[in-house]
PDB file of C-alpha atoms in Angstrom:
ATOM      1  CA  UNK A   1      29.856  42.980  20.070  1.00  0.00           C
ATOM      2  CA  UNK A   2      27.378  45.368  18.486  1.00  0.00           C
ATOM      3  CA  UNK A   3      27.136  49.108  18.895  1.00  0.00           C
ATOM      4  CA  UNK A   4      24.059  51.295  18.819  1.00  0.00           C
ATOM      5  CA  UNK A   5      23.217  51.760  15.140  1.00  0.00           C
ATOM      6  CA  UNK A   6      23.870  55.148  13.559  1.00  0.00           C
ATOM      7  CA  UNK A   7      23.488  57.711  12.399  1.00  0.00           C
ATOM      8  CA  UNK A   8      24.489  59.613  15.505  1.00  0.00           C
ATOM      9  CA  UNK A   9      24.328  63.365  16.057  1.00  0.00           C
ATOM     10  CA  UNK A  10      25.130  65.563  18.997  1.00  0.00           C
ATOM     11  CA  UNK A  11      23.526  68.485  20.744  1.00  0.00           C
ATOM     12  CA  UNK A  12      24.497  70.834  23.535  1.00  0.00           C
ATOM     13  CA  UNK A  13      22.402  70.296  26.657  1.00  0.00           C
ATOM     14  CA  UNK A  14      23.301  72.856  29.290  1.00  0.00           C
ATOM     15  CA  UNK A  15      27.087  72.609  29.312  1.00  0.00           C
ATOM     16  CA  UNK A  16      27.199  68.989  28.187  1.00  0.00           C
ATOM     17  CA  UNK A  17      27.372  67.466  24.725  1.00  0.00           C
ATOM     18  CA  UNK A  18      24.890  64.620  24.253  1.00  0.00           C
ATOM     19  CA  UNK A  19      25.578  62.149  21.454  1.00  0.00           C
ATOM     20  CA  UNK A  20      22.302  60.586  20.325  1.00  0.00           C
ATOM     21  CA  UNK A  21      20.856  58.303  17.688  1.00  0.00           C
ATOM     22  CA  UNK A  22      18.747  59.575  14.853  1.00  0.00           C
ATOM     23  CA  UNK A  23      15.832  59.670  14.327  1.00  0.00           C
ATOM     24  CA  UNK A  24      14.896  58.371  17.802  1.00  0.00           C
ATOM     25  CA  UNK A  25      17.111  60.623  19.932  1.00  0.00           C
ATOM     26  CA  UNK A  26      18.322  57.859  22.261  1.00  0.00           C
ATOM     27  CA  UNK A  27      21.406  58.922  24.242  1.00  0.00           C
ATOM     28  CA  UNK A  28      24.621  57.101  23.312  1.00  0.00           C
ATOM     29  CA  UNK A  29      27.114  59.144  25.354  1.00  0.00           C
ATOM     30  CA  UNK A  30      27.493  62.402  27.241  1.00  0.00           C
ATOM     31  CA  UNK A  31      30.579  64.598  27.347  1.00  0.00           C
ATOM     32  CA  UNK A  32      30.473  66.601  30.533  1.00  0.00           C
ATOM     33  CA  UNK A  33      31.977  70.062  30.263  1.00  0.00           C
ATOM     34  CA  UNK A  34      32.619  72.357  33.181  1.00  0.00           C
ATOM     35  CA  UNK A  35      32.814  75.490  31.039  1.00  0.00           C
ATOM     36  CA  UNK A  36      29.778  75.186  28.789  1.00  0.00           C
ATOM     37  CA  UNK A  37      31.491  73.325  25.966  1.00  0.00           C
ATOM     38  CA  UNK A  38      35.096  73.984  24.992  1.00  0.00           C
ATOM     39  CA  UNK A  39      36.430  73.649  21.459  1.00  0.00           C
ATOM     40  CA  UNK A  40      37.943  70.282  22.464  1.00  0.00           C
ATOM     41  CA  UNK A  41      34.579  69.095  23.786  1.00  0.00           C
ATOM     42  CA  UNK A  42      32.911  70.163  20.550  1.00  0.00           C
ATOM     43  CA  UNK A  43      35.540  68.345  18.464  1.00  0.00           C
ATOM     44  CA  UNK A  44      35.255  65.220  20.634  1.00  0.00           C
ATOM     45  CA  UNK A  45      31.467  65.214  20.296  1.00  0.00           C
ATOM     46  CA  UNK A  46      31.734  65.522  16.505  1.00  0.00           C
ATOM     47  CA  UNK A  47      34.265  62.683  16.364  1.00  0.00           C
ATOM     48  CA  UNK A  48      32.125  60.374  18.520  1.00  0.00           C
ATOM     49  CA  UNK A  49      28.994  61.217  16.509  1.00  0.00           C
ATOM     50  CA  UNK A  50      30.839  60.340  13.279  1.00  0.00           C
ATOM     51  CA  UNK A  51      32.066  56.961  14.617  1.00  0.00           C
ATOM     52  CA  UNK A  52      29.351  54.724  13.068  1.00  0.00           C
ATOM     53  CA  UNK A  53      29.824  56.353   9.652  1.00  0.00           C
ATOM     54  CA  UNK A  54      33.613  56.041   9.847  1.00  0.00           C
ATOM     55  CA  UNK A  55      33.364  52.392  10.906  1.00  0.00           C
ATOM     56  CA  UNK A  56      31.058  51.656   7.965  1.00  0.00           C
ATOM     57  CA  UNK A  57      33.491  53.379   5.580  1.00  0.00           C
ATOM     58  CA  UNK A  58      36.447  51.410   6.956  1.00  0.00           C
ATOM     59  CA  UNK A  59      34.506  48.154   6.611  1.00  0.00           C
ATOM     60  CA  UNK A  60      33.764  49.025   2.966  1.00  0.00           C
ATOM     61  CA  UNK A  61      37.471  49.641   2.296  1.00  0.00           C
ATOM     62  CA  UNK A  62      38.323  46.407   4.122  1.00  0.00           C
ATOM     63  CA  UNK A  63      35.876  44.395   1.988  1.00  0.00           C
ATOM     64  CA  UNK A  64      37.301  45.964  -1.173  1.00  0.00           C
ATOM     65  CA  UNK A  65      40.837  45.140  -0.023  1.00  0.00           C
ATOM     66  CA  UNK A  66      40.009  41.420   0.204  1.00  0.00           C
ATOM     67  CA  UNK A  67      39.931  41.443  -3.591  1.00  0.00           C
ATOM     68  CA  UNK A  68      43.575  42.567  -3.710  1.00  0.00           C
ATOM     69  CA  UNK A  69      46.492  40.169  -4.048  1.00  0.00           C
ATOM     70  CA  UNK A  70      47.757  38.963  -0.660  1.00  0.00           C
ATOM     71  CA  UNK A  71      50.980  40.962  -0.938  1.00  0.00           C
ATOM     72  CA  UNK A  72      49.043  44.212  -1.275  1.00  0.00           C
ATOM     73  CA  UNK A  73      46.488  43.119   1.333  1.00  0.00           C
ATOM     74  CA  UNK A  74      49.236  42.765   3.929  1.00  0.00           C
ATOM     75  CA  UNK A  75      50.612  46.221   3.168  1.00  0.00           C
ATOM     76  CA  UNK A  76      50.904  48.604   6.116  1.00  0.00           C
ATOM     77  CA  UNK A  77      48.174  50.871   4.738  1.00  0.00           C
ATOM     78  CA  UNK A  78      45.657  48.022   4.678  1.00  0.00           C
ATOM     79  CA  UNK A  79      46.643  47.071   8.229  1.00  0.00           C
ATOM     80  CA  UNK A  80      45.867  50.686   9.153  1.00  0.00           C
ATOM     81  CA  UNK A  81      42.287  49.964   8.044  1.00  0.00           C
ATOM     82  CA  UNK A  82      42.055  46.678   9.948  1.00  0.00           C
ATOM     83  CA  UNK A  83      43.366  47.995  13.286  1.00  0.00           C
ATOM     84  CA  UNK A  84      40.628  50.560  14.058  1.00  0.00           C
ATOM     85  CA  UNK A  85      37.943  48.079  13.004  1.00  0.00           C
ATOM     86  CA  UNK A  86      39.356  45.529  15.434  1.00  0.00           C
ATOM     87  CA  UNK A  87      39.514  48.191  18.143  1.00  0.00           C
ATOM     88  CA  UNK A  88      35.887  49.172  17.565  1.00  0.00           C
ATOM     89  CA  UNK A  89      34.856  45.515  17.689  1.00  0.00           C
ATOM     90  CA  UNK A  90      36.784  44.893  20.907  1.00  0.00           C
ATOM     91  CA  UNK A  91      39.304  42.502  19.338  1.00  0.00           C
TER      92      UNK A  91
END
């Protein structure tokens, strides 16, 4: 499963937050807000827009961790890196 490549940004359009690709401006998602954009909506839009960058960073940490001894690789902290990657990939 592949996602729309980043980077992603967001903009306020009316009362909705639109997450879009850069530089082409293709819509990835829309957060509908009934009150013109609450603080939670703003935070959610920022988090969604950062998703491709965070996934890339987690994959870099994961690749680095494969060089660790197996005992360290299976440590709970390394599993905390693997779990969100699997979630993002639909596994």
